[in-house]
Backbone as numpy.savetxt, mean C-alpha at the origin, in Angstrom:
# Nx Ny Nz CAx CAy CAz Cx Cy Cz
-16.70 -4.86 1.86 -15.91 -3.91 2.61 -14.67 -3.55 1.79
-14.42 -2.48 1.44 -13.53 -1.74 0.32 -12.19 -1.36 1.25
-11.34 -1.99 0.61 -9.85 -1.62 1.90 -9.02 -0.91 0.62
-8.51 0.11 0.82 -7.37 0.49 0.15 -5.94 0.61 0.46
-5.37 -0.60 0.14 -3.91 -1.14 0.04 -2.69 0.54 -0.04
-1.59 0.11 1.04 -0.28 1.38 0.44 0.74 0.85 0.71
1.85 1.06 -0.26 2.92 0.85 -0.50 3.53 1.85 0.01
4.49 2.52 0.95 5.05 3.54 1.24 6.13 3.61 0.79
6.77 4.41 -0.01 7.94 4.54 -0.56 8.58 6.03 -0.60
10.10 6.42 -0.40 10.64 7.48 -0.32 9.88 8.12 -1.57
9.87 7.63 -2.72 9.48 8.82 -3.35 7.64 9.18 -3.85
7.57 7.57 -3.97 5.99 7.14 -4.54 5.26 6.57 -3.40
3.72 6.80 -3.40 2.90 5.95 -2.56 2.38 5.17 -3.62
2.40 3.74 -3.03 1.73 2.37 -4.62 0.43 2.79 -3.88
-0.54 2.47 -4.67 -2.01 2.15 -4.05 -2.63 0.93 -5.06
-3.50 0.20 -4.43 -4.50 -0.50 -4.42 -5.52 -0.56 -3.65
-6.57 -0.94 -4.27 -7.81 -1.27 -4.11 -8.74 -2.68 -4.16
-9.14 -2.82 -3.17 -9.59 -4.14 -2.94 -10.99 -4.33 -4.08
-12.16 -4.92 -4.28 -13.54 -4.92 -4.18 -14.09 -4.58 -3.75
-15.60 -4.43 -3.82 -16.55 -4.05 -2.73 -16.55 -5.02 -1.80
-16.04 -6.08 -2.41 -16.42 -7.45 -0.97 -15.47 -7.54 -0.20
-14.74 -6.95 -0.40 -13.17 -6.75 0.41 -12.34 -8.43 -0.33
-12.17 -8.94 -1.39 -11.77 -10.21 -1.95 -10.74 -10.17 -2.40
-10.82 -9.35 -3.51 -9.65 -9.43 -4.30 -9.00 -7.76 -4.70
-7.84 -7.54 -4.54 -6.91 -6.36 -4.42 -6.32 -6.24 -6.08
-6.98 -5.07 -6.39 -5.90 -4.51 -7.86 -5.04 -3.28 -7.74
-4.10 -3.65 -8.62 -3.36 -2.12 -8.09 -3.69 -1.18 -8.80
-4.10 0.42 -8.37 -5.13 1.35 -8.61 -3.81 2.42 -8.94
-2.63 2.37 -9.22 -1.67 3.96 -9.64 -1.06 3.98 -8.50
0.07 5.27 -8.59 0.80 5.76 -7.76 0.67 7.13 -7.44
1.04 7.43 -6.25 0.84 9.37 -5.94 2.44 9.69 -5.62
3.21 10.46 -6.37 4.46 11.28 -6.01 4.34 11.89 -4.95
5.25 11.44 -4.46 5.17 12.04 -2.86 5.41 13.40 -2.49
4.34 14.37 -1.35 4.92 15.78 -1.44 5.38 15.74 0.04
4.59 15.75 0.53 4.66 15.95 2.24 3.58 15.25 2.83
4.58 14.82 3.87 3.40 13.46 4.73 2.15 14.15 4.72
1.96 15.43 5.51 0.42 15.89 5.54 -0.03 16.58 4.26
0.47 16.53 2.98 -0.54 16.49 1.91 -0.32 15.04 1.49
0.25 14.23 1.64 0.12 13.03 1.05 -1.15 12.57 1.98
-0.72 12.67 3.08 -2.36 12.25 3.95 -3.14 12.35 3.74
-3.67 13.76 3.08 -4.92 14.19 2.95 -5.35 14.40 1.53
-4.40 13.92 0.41 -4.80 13.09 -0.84 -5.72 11.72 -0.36
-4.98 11.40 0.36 -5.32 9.84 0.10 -7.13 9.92 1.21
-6.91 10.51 1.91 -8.32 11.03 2.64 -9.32 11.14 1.29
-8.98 11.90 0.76 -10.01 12.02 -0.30 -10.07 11.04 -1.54
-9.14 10.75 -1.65 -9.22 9.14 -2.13 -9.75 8.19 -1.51
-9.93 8.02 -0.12 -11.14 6.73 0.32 -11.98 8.11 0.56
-12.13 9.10 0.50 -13.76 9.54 0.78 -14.57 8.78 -1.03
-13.42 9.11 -2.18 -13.94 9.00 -3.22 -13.98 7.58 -3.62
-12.99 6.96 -3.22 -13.33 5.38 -3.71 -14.64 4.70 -2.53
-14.84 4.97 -1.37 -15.59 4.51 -0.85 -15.30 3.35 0.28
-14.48 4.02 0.61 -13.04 2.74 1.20 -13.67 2.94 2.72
-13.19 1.16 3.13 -13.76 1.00 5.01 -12.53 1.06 6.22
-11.65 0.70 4.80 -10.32 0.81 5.79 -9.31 0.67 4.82
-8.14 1.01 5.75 -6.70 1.17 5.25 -5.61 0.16 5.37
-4.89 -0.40 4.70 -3.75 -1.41 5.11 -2.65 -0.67 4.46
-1.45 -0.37 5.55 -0.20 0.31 4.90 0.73 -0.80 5.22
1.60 -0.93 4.25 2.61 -2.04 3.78 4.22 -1.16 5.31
4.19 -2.09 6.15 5.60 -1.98 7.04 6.76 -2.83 6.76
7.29 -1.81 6.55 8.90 -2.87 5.55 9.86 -3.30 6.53
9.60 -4.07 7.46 10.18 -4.86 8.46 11.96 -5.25 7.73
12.91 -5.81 8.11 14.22 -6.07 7.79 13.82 -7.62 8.02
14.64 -8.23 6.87 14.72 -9.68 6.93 14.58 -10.39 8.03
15.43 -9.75 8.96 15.43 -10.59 9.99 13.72 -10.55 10.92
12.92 -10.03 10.88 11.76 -8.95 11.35 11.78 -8.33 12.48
13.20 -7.52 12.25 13.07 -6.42 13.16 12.65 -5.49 12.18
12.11 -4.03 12.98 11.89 -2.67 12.45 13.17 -2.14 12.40
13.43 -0.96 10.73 14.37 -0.20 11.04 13.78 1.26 10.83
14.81 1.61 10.22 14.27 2.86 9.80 13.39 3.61 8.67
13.08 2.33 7.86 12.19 2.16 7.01 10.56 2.35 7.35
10.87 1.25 8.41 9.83 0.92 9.46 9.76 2.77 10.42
10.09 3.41 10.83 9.83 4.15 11.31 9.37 5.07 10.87
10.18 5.09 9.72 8.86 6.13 8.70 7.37 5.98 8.35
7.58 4.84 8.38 6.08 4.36 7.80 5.24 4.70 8.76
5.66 4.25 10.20 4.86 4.53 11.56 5.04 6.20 11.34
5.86 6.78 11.14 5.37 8.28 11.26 4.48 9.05 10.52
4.45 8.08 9.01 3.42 8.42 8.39 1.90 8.28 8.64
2.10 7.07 9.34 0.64 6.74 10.24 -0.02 7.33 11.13
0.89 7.78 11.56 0.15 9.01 12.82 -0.07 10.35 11.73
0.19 10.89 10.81 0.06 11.58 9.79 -1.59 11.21 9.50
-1.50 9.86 8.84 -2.56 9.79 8.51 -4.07 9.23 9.17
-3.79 8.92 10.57 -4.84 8.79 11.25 -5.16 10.38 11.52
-4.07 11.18 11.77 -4.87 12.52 11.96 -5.69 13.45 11.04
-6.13 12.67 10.21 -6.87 13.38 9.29 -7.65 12.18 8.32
-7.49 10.97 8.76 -8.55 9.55 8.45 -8.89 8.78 9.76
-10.12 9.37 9.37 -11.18 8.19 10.34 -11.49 6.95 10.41
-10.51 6.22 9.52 -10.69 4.90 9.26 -9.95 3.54 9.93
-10.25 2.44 10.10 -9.22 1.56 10.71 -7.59 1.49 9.57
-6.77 1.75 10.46 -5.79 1.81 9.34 -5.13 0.51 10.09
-4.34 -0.49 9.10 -4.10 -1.66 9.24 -2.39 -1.80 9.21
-1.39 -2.06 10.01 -0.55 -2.30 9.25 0.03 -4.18 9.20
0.49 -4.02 8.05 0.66 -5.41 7.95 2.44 -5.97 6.87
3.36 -7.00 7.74 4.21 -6.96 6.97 4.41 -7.31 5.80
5.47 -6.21 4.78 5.61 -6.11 3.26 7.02 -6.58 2.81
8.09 -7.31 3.58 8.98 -7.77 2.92 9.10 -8.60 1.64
9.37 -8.53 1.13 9.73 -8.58 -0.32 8.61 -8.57 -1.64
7.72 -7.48 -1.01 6.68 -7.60 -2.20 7.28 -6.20 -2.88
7.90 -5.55 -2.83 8.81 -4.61 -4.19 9.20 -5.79 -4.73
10.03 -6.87 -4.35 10.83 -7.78 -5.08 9.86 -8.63 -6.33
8.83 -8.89 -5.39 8.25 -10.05 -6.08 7.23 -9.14 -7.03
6.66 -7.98 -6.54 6.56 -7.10 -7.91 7.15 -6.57 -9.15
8.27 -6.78 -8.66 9.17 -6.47 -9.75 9.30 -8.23 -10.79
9.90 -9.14 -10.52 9.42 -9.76 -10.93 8.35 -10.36 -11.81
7.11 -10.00 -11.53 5.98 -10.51 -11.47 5.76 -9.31 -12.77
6.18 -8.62 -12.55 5.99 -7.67 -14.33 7.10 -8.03 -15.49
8.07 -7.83 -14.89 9.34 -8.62 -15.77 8.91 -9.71 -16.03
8.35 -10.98 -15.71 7.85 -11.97 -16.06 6.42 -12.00 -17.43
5.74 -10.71 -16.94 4.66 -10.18 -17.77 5.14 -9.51 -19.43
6.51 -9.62 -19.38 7.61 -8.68 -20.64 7.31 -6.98 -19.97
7.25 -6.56 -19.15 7.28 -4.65 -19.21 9.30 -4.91 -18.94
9.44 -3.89 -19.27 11.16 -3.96 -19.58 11.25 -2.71 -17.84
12.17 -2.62 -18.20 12.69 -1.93 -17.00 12.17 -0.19 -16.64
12.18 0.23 -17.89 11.25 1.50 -17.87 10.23 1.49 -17.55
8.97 0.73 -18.16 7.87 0.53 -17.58 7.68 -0.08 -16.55
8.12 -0.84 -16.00 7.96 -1.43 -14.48 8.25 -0.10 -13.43
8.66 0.70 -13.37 9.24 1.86 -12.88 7.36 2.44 -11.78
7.21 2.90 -13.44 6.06 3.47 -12.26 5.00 2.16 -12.17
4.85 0.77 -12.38 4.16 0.18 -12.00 4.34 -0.53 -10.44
5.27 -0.77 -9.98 6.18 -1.41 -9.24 5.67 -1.18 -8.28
5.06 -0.39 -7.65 4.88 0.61 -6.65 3.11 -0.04 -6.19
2.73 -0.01 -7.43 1.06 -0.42 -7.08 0.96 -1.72 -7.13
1.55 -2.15 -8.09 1.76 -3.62 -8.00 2.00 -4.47 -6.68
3.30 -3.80 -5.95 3.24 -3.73 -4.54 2.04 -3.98 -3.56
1.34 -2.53 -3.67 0.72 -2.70 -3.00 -0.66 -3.57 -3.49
-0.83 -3.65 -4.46 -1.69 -4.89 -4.52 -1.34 -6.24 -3.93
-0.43 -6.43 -3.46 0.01 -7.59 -3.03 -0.02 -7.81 -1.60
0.72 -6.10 -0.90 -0.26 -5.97 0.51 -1.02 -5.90 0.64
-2.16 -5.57 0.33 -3.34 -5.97 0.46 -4.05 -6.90 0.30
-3.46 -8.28 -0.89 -3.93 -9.06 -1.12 -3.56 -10.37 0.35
-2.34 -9.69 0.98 -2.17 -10.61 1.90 -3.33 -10.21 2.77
-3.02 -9.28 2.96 -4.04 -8.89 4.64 -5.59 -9.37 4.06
-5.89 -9.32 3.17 -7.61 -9.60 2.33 -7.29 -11.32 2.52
-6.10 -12.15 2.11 -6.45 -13.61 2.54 -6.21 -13.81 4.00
-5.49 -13.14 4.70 -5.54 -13.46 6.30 -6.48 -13.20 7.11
-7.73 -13.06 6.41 -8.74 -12.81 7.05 -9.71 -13.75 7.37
-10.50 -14.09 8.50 -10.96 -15.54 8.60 -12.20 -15.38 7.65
-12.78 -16.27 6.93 -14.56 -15.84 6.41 -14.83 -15.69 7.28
-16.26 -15.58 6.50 -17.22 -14.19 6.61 -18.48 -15.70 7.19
């Protein structure tokens, strides 16, 4: 089962992509953001083309885990994108996986330029990799 991971961000959407077995999450690029309903309906055709069963979008909850306004965007993007994906869309919390992506390349040597546009997918490989282990077997 093919889930495709999102990072929602003011300017970039991260994406990843799980397996066919739904196991393990890589991060697949970023899309520059235009407008919620063409960003929606990129990514529509991105699981028509990757072959995807469902969706997990990264909700950037506040430390404490309340929602702010971060969080509200993201939910507005969701109703965006259920209206034009037929798919289970998942959301699941993403606090500090920008952080620990960032990291996690800086640790790899990419310097600060290149982490830029990786950061984002990297991300979301990581949401997804949570929601792909919180899942009970199969």
């Amino acid at each position: 089962m093919r889930a495709l991971g999102i990072d929602f961000g003011e300017r970039r959407l991260g994406l990843a992509l799980s397996d066919p077995e739904g196991k393990v999450a890589r991060p697949h690029g970023v899309l520059e953001r235009r407008s919620p309903r063409a960003d929606a309906r990129r990514l529509c055709l991105l699981a028509i083309e990757m072959d995807v069963d469902e969706v997990v979008l990264g909700l950037p909850l506040e430390e404490n885990g309340v929602e702010g306004g971060a969080a509200a965007a993201v939910r507005a993007f969701l109703a965006e994108l259920k209206s034009h994906l037929e798919l289970p869309v998942h959301l699941i919390d993403e606090r500090r996986t920008t952080r620990e992506a960032e990291e996690s390349l800086r640790a790899a040597g990419h310097d600060a330029r290149s982490r830029r546009g990786k950061v984002d997918a990297v991300a979301a490989a990581l949401i997804l990799q949570s929601f792909l282990d919180g899942r009970p077997p199969i």
